[in-house]
């Protein structure tokens, strides 16, 4: 799946797509509450109201750069809280290569934040050691994000995630710390969308008068476009996360900005339009 924004191409590489089982992350999104939001079907929910979610990377090609935004779960990882996120042996790298993006061709890796499903393919296991998956890339990580999680004590699993997916990048000298409003190149810049995590960013693409936004996790699922008040259990600061959703959705509404969702399944992208006192996503 590909989208063109002026001179920029964005390609989705799926690692995992699931239907149901997402109550733990969006507890307010019960089947009964999701069913009436009819535009969610069939891409984002099934006919029973079960949410569909995706874990995918987005490859952003500008005339000068080849950037991977978010690196999913990765293979061979251990100590993850969700059982099937451990010991994976998926074909993600082969799928990337078959789509025209061998790992050596990537010059930039960009993590919207440092949660487990956004840093996994930063590294791969080679002879019992975690090595950078993209050896020619600079890995851009939010300075605020990195500093927060490096010293956080409330999420013991983050220590494991850092050890296998973040620290090896720092030690290889491939990490570059960026600010939440950093300009990456002519077409790509970061905007702060904090609340989900303290240093969370979304990725703005601008080229030839066209515009797109890669969400990251300030929204996990399109149901939060209809219900910005529904917080995710993974939000560091649920109140700030809700304010961010309302602010950004208000900005995006009725503007010609393509919104590409980091966990949106199916068609993954669309435009935000006002719908009563909330919003919906149109294809
Ligand atoms: Zn995520």
Short mmCIF file of C-alpha atoms and ligand atoms in Angstrom, two decimals:
data_model
loop_
_atom_site.label_atom_id
_atom_site.label_comp_id
_atom_site.label_asym_id
_atom_site.label_seq_id
_atom_site.Cartn_x
_atom_site.Cartn_y
_atom_site.Cartn_z
CA UNK A 1 0.00 0.00 0.00
CA UNK A 2 1.44 3.34 -1.11
CA UNK A 3 0.56 7.02 -0.96
CA UNK A 4 2.10 9.92 -2.90
CA UNK A 5 2.45 13.36 -1.31
CA UNK A 6 4.03 15.61 -3.94
CA UNK A 7 7.53 14.20 -4.50
CA UNK A 8 7.32 11.93 -1.44
CA UNK A 9 6.19 8.30 -1.48
CA UNK A 10 5.01 6.48 1.65
CA UNK A 11 4.82 2.66 1.64
CA UNK A 12 3.25 0.51 4.35
CA UNK A 13 5.06 -2.69 5.38
CA UNK A 14 2.82 -4.78 7.65
CA UNK A 15 4.28 -6.90 10.41
CA UNK A 16 1.03 -7.96 12.10
CA UNK A 17 -2.70 -7.29 11.69
CA UNK A 18 -5.23 -8.50 14.28
CA UNK A 19 -8.99 -8.33 14.85
CA UNK A 20 -10.24 -8.26 18.44
CA UNK A 21 -8.17 -8.59 21.56
CA UNK A 22 -7.56 -4.83 21.79
CA UNK A 23 -9.84 -4.21 24.82
CA UNK A 24 -6.77 -4.11 27.02
CA UNK A 25 -5.52 -1.04 25.16
CA UNK A 26 -8.84 0.81 24.62
CA UNK A 27 -11.16 -0.41 27.40
CA UNK A 28 -13.94 2.05 26.51
CA UNK A 29 -14.15 0.68 22.96
CA UNK A 30 -16.60 -2.12 23.80
CA UNK A 31 -18.34 -3.89 20.91
CA UNK A 32 -21.58 -2.08 21.84
CA UNK A 33 -19.84 1.32 21.79
CA UNK A 34 -17.95 0.65 18.55
CA UNK A 35 -20.83 -0.77 16.47
CA UNK A 36 -22.75 2.53 16.12
CA UNK A 37 -19.65 4.22 14.62
CA UNK A 38 -20.61 2.77 11.26
CA UNK A 39 -17.77 4.30 9.19
CA UNK A 40 -15.28 2.12 11.09
CA UNK A 41 -16.49 -0.91 9.11
CA UNK A 42 -15.03 -2.79 7.34
CA UNK A 43 -11.46 -1.44 7.50
CA UNK A 44 -11.15 -0.59 11.19
CA UNK A 45 -13.74 -2.85 12.87
CA UNK A 46 -15.66 -5.97 11.95
CA UNK A 47 -19.44 -6.45 11.86
CA UNK A 48 -19.42 -7.48 15.53
CA UNK A 49 -17.68 -4.29 16.64
CA UNK A 50 -14.30 -5.87 17.23
CA UNK A 51 -11.43 -3.49 16.50
CA UNK A 52 -8.93 -4.26 13.77
CA UNK A 53 -5.41 -3.04 14.46
CA UNK A 54 -2.15 -3.18 12.57
CA UNK A 55 1.50 -3.01 13.45
CA UNK A 56 3.36 -1.69 10.41
CA UNK A 57 6.32 0.39 9.40
CA UNK A 58 6.03 3.28 6.96
CA UNK A 59 8.87 3.80 4.49
CA UNK A 60 9.06 7.47 3.51
CA UNK A 61 11.00 8.22 0.33
CA UNK A 62 11.91 11.80 -0.45
CA UNK A 63 14.06 12.80 -3.44
CA UNK A 64 17.10 12.59 -1.08
CA UNK A 65 16.21 10.26 1.76
CA UNK A 66 14.83 6.82 2.53
CA UNK A 67 13.33 6.86 6.03
CA UNK A 68 11.67 4.07 8.03
CA UNK A 69 9.14 5.48 10.48
CA UNK A 70 8.68 3.10 13.45
CA UNK A 71 10.18 -0.36 13.46
CA UNK A 72 7.40 -2.58 14.86
CA UNK A 73 8.11 -5.56 17.15
CA UNK A 74 11.10 -7.35 15.66
CA UNK A 75 12.08 -11.01 15.75
CA UNK A 76 13.55 -13.04 18.63
CA UNK A 77 12.71 -10.47 21.32
CA UNK A 78 12.07 -11.68 24.89
CA UNK A 79 10.44 -10.31 28.03
CA UNK A 80 7.49 -8.64 26.24
CA UNK A 81 4.29 -8.33 28.24
CA UNK A 82 2.11 -9.61 25.38
CA UNK A 83 2.89 -13.31 24.88
CA UNK A 84 2.85 -13.45 21.06
CA UNK A 85 5.20 -10.47 20.85
CA UNK A 86 7.97 -12.73 22.20
CA UNK A 87 10.14 -15.04 20.10
CA UNK A 88 8.71 -13.84 16.80
CA UNK A 89 10.16 -15.14 13.55
CA UNK A 90 8.18 -13.11 11.01
CA UNK A 91 9.16 -12.27 7.40
CA UNK A 92 9.19 -8.49 7.94
CA UNK A 93 12.71 -7.87 6.57
CA UNK A 94 12.08 -10.08 3.56
CA UNK A 95 8.79 -8.27 2.94
CA UNK A 96 10.62 -4.95 3.09
CA UNK A 97 13.27 -6.16 0.64
CA UNK A 98 10.61 -7.53 -1.73
CA UNK A 99 8.85 -4.15 -1.63
CA UNK A 100 12.16 -2.62 -2.85
CA UNK A 101 13.64 -1.63 0.48
CA UNK A 102 16.54 -3.88 1.52
CA UNK A 103 17.79 -2.98 5.01
CA UNK A 104 21.10 -1.61 3.65
CA UNK A 105 19.20 0.93 1.52
CA UNK A 106 17.64 2.71 4.52
CA UNK A 107 19.48 5.93 5.48
CA UNK A 108 17.24 7.07 8.36
CA UNK A 109 15.20 5.36 11.07
CA UNK A 110 12.72 7.50 12.94
CA UNK A 111 10.94 6.34 16.10
CA UNK A 112 7.83 8.39 16.96
CA UNK A 113 8.37 7.17 20.53
CA UNK A 114 10.23 4.36 22.26
CA UNK A 115 7.44 1.87 23.05
CA UNK A 116 7.97 -1.82 22.32
CA UNK A 117 6.06 -1.90 19.01
CA UNK A 118 7.99 1.06 17.55
CA UNK A 119 11.60 0.07 18.15
CA UNK A 120 11.70 -3.71 17.64
CA UNK A 121 13.39 -3.87 14.24
CA UNK A 122 15.94 -1.28 15.31
CA UNK A 123 17.99 -4.40 15.97
CA UNK A 124 18.21 -8.04 14.97
CA UNK A 125 19.89 -10.98 16.66
CA UNK A 126 23.20 -12.04 15.10
CA UNK A 127 25.34 -14.70 16.80
CA UNK A 128 23.62 -14.02 20.11
CA UNK A 129 24.19 -10.25 19.90
CA UNK A 130 21.75 -7.42 19.11
CA UNK A 131 23.06 -5.53 16.08
CA UNK A 132 21.54 -2.62 14.13
CA UNK A 133 19.16 -3.93 11.45
CA UNK A 134 19.80 -0.90 9.26
CA UNK A 135 23.60 -0.59 9.35
CA UNK A 136 23.81 2.51 7.11
CA UNK A 137 21.06 4.46 8.86
CA UNK A 138 21.08 7.22 11.40
CA UNK A 139 18.48 6.40 14.03
CA UNK A 140 16.59 9.51 15.11
CA UNK A 141 15.22 9.33 18.66
CA UNK A 142 13.48 12.04 20.62
CA UNK A 143 15.78 13.52 23.22
CA UNK A 144 12.93 14.04 25.73
CA UNK A 145 11.61 10.55 25.02
CA UNK A 146 15.00 8.91 25.47
CA UNK A 147 15.78 10.79 28.65
CA UNK A 148 12.39 9.98 30.17
CA UNK A 149 12.46 6.23 29.55
CA UNK A 150 16.15 5.82 30.37
CA UNK A 151 15.43 6.82 33.96
CA UNK A 152 11.77 5.75 34.30
CA UNK A 153 11.09 3.33 37.11
CA UNK A 154 7.33 2.77 36.60
CA UNK A 155 7.70 0.47 33.58
CA UNK A 156 10.16 -2.34 34.34
CA UNK A 157 9.63 -3.83 30.85
CA UNK A 158 11.19 -0.70 29.33
CA UNK A 159 14.54 -1.78 30.73
CA UNK A 160 14.43 -4.94 28.62
CA UNK A 161 13.26 -3.00 25.55
CA UNK A 162 16.12 -0.53 25.94
CA UNK A 163 18.64 -3.33 26.38
CA UNK A 164 17.74 -5.14 23.15
CA UNK A 165 16.43 -2.36 20.88
CA UNK A 166 17.75 1.05 21.97
CA UNK A 167 21.09 0.76 23.76
CA UNK A 168 22.73 -1.32 20.96
CA UNK A 169 21.98 1.58 18.58
CA UNK A 170 23.57 4.11 20.95
CA UNK A 171 26.60 1.85 21.42
CA UNK A 172 26.99 1.42 17.66
CA UNK A 173 27.15 5.22 17.37
CA UNK A 174 24.13 5.34 15.06
CA UNK A 175 21.73 7.28 17.30
CA UNK A 176 20.98 10.96 16.83
CA UNK A 177 18.85 12.74 19.43
CA UNK A 178 16.23 15.10 17.98
CA UNK A 179 13.85 17.69 19.38
CA UNK A 180 10.07 17.28 19.21
CA UNK A 181 9.82 20.00 16.54
CA UNK A 182 12.91 18.97 14.55
CA UNK A 183 13.14 19.54 10.80
CA UNK A 184 14.51 16.33 9.28
CA UNK A 185 14.79 17.49 5.66
CA UNK A 186 12.97 19.81 3.22
CA UNK A 187 9.84 17.66 3.15
CA UNK A 188 9.81 16.06 6.62
CA UNK A 189 9.43 17.61 10.05
CA UNK A 190 8.37 16.48 13.50
CA UNK A 191 5.52 17.93 15.50
CA UNK A 192 5.11 17.32 19.24
CA UNK A 193 2.03 15.21 20.05
CA UNK A 194 2.81 14.43 23.68
CA UNK A 195 0.65 12.67 26.23
CA UNK A 196 0.86 9.14 24.89
CA UNK A 197 4.48 9.40 25.98
CA UNK A 198 6.39 12.45 27.26
CA UNK A 199 8.36 12.97 24.05
CA UNK A 200 5.94 11.58 21.47
CA UNK A 201 6.09 13.07 17.96
CA UNK A 202 4.08 12.82 14.76
CA UNK A 203 5.65 13.18 11.32
CA UNK A 204 4.57 15.97 8.98
CA UNK A 205 5.21 15.56 5.25
CA UNK A 206 4.98 18.57 2.95
CA UNK A 207 5.79 18.53 -0.74
CA UNK A 208 4.57 20.53 -3.74
CA UNK A 209 1.66 21.98 -1.80
CA UNK A 210 0.48 18.58 -0.57
CA UNK A 211 0.54 17.51 3.05
CA UNK A 212 0.30 14.33 5.14
CA UNK A 213 0.67 13.45 8.80
CA UNK A 214 1.92 10.13 10.18
CA UNK A 215 0.17 9.88 13.53
CA UNK A 216 2.34 7.70 15.71
CA UNK A 217 0.27 6.70 18.74
CA UNK A 218 -1.41 9.95 19.73
CA UNK A 219 -4.35 7.97 18.34
CA UNK A 220 -4.16 4.16 18.46
CA UNK A 221 -7.29 3.46 16.51
CA UNK A 222 -9.66 5.48 14.26
CA UNK A 223 -12.44 5.03 16.88
CA UNK A 224 -10.62 7.80 18.77
CA UNK A 225 -11.40 10.15 15.88
CA UNK A 226 -15.09 9.69 16.73
CA UNK A 227 -14.32 9.53 20.46
CA UNK A 228 -11.20 11.64 21.24
CA UNK A 229 -12.07 11.20 24.93
CA UNK A 230 -11.27 7.47 24.76
CA UNK A 231 -7.79 7.10 26.18
CA UNK A 232 -5.46 4.21 25.70
CA UNK A 233 -4.17 2.31 28.71
CA UNK A 234 -0.71 2.88 27.22
CA UNK A 235 -1.04 6.69 27.47
CA UNK A 236 1.53 8.07 29.95
CA UNK A 237 -0.68 11.07 30.69
CA UNK A 238 -4.31 10.34 29.69
CA UNK A 239 -5.51 13.93 30.17
CA UNK A 240 -2.71 15.43 28.10
CA UNK A 241 -3.17 12.68 25.49
CA UNK A 242 -6.86 13.59 25.18
CA UNK A 243 -6.04 17.31 24.87
CA UNK A 244 -3.51 16.49 22.15
CA UNK A 245 -6.07 14.41 20.21
CA UNK A 246 -8.67 17.18 20.41
CA UNK A 247 -6.18 19.87 19.42
CA UNK A 248 -4.66 17.98 16.49
CA UNK A 249 -8.00 16.65 15.19
CA UNK A 250 -9.43 20.18 15.31
CA UNK A 251 -6.44 21.39 13.29
CA UNK A 252 -6.74 18.56 10.74
CA UNK A 253 -10.52 18.75 10.31
CA UNK A 254 -11.72 19.70 6.85
CA UNK A 255 -8.17 20.39 5.64
CA UNK A 256 -6.62 18.56 2.68
CA UNK A 257 -4.12 16.72 4.88
CA UNK A 258 -3.75 12.97 4.42
CA UNK A 259 -3.67 11.28 7.83
CA UNK A 260 -1.71 8.01 7.83
CA UNK A 261 -2.33 6.00 10.98
CA UNK A 262 0.52 4.10 12.60
CA UNK A 263 -1.83 1.38 13.91
CA UNK A 264 -4.73 1.92 11.50
CA UNK A 265 -5.56 -1.36 9.72
CA UNK A 266 -7.08 -1.83 6.25
CA UNK A 267 -6.80 1.33 4.15
CA UNK A 268 -4.84 3.00 6.99
CA UNK A 269 -5.20 6.57 5.71
CA UNK A 270 -7.81 9.23 5.06
CA UNK A 271 -8.84 12.79 5.77
CA UNK A 272 -10.43 14.12 8.94
CA UNK A 273 -13.82 15.79 8.62
CA UNK A 274 -16.04 17.30 11.31
CA UNK A 275 -18.94 15.08 12.34
CA UNK A 276 -21.19 16.77 14.89
CA UNK A 277 -19.10 17.54 17.94
CA UNK A 278 -16.43 14.99 16.96
CA UNK A 279 -14.79 13.84 13.72
CA UNK A 280 -14.65 11.01 11.22
CA UNK A 281 -12.08 9.66 8.77
CA UNK A 282 -13.05 9.65 5.10
CA UNK A 283 -11.28 7.69 2.37
ZN1 LIG B 1 2.17 1.53 19.26
#
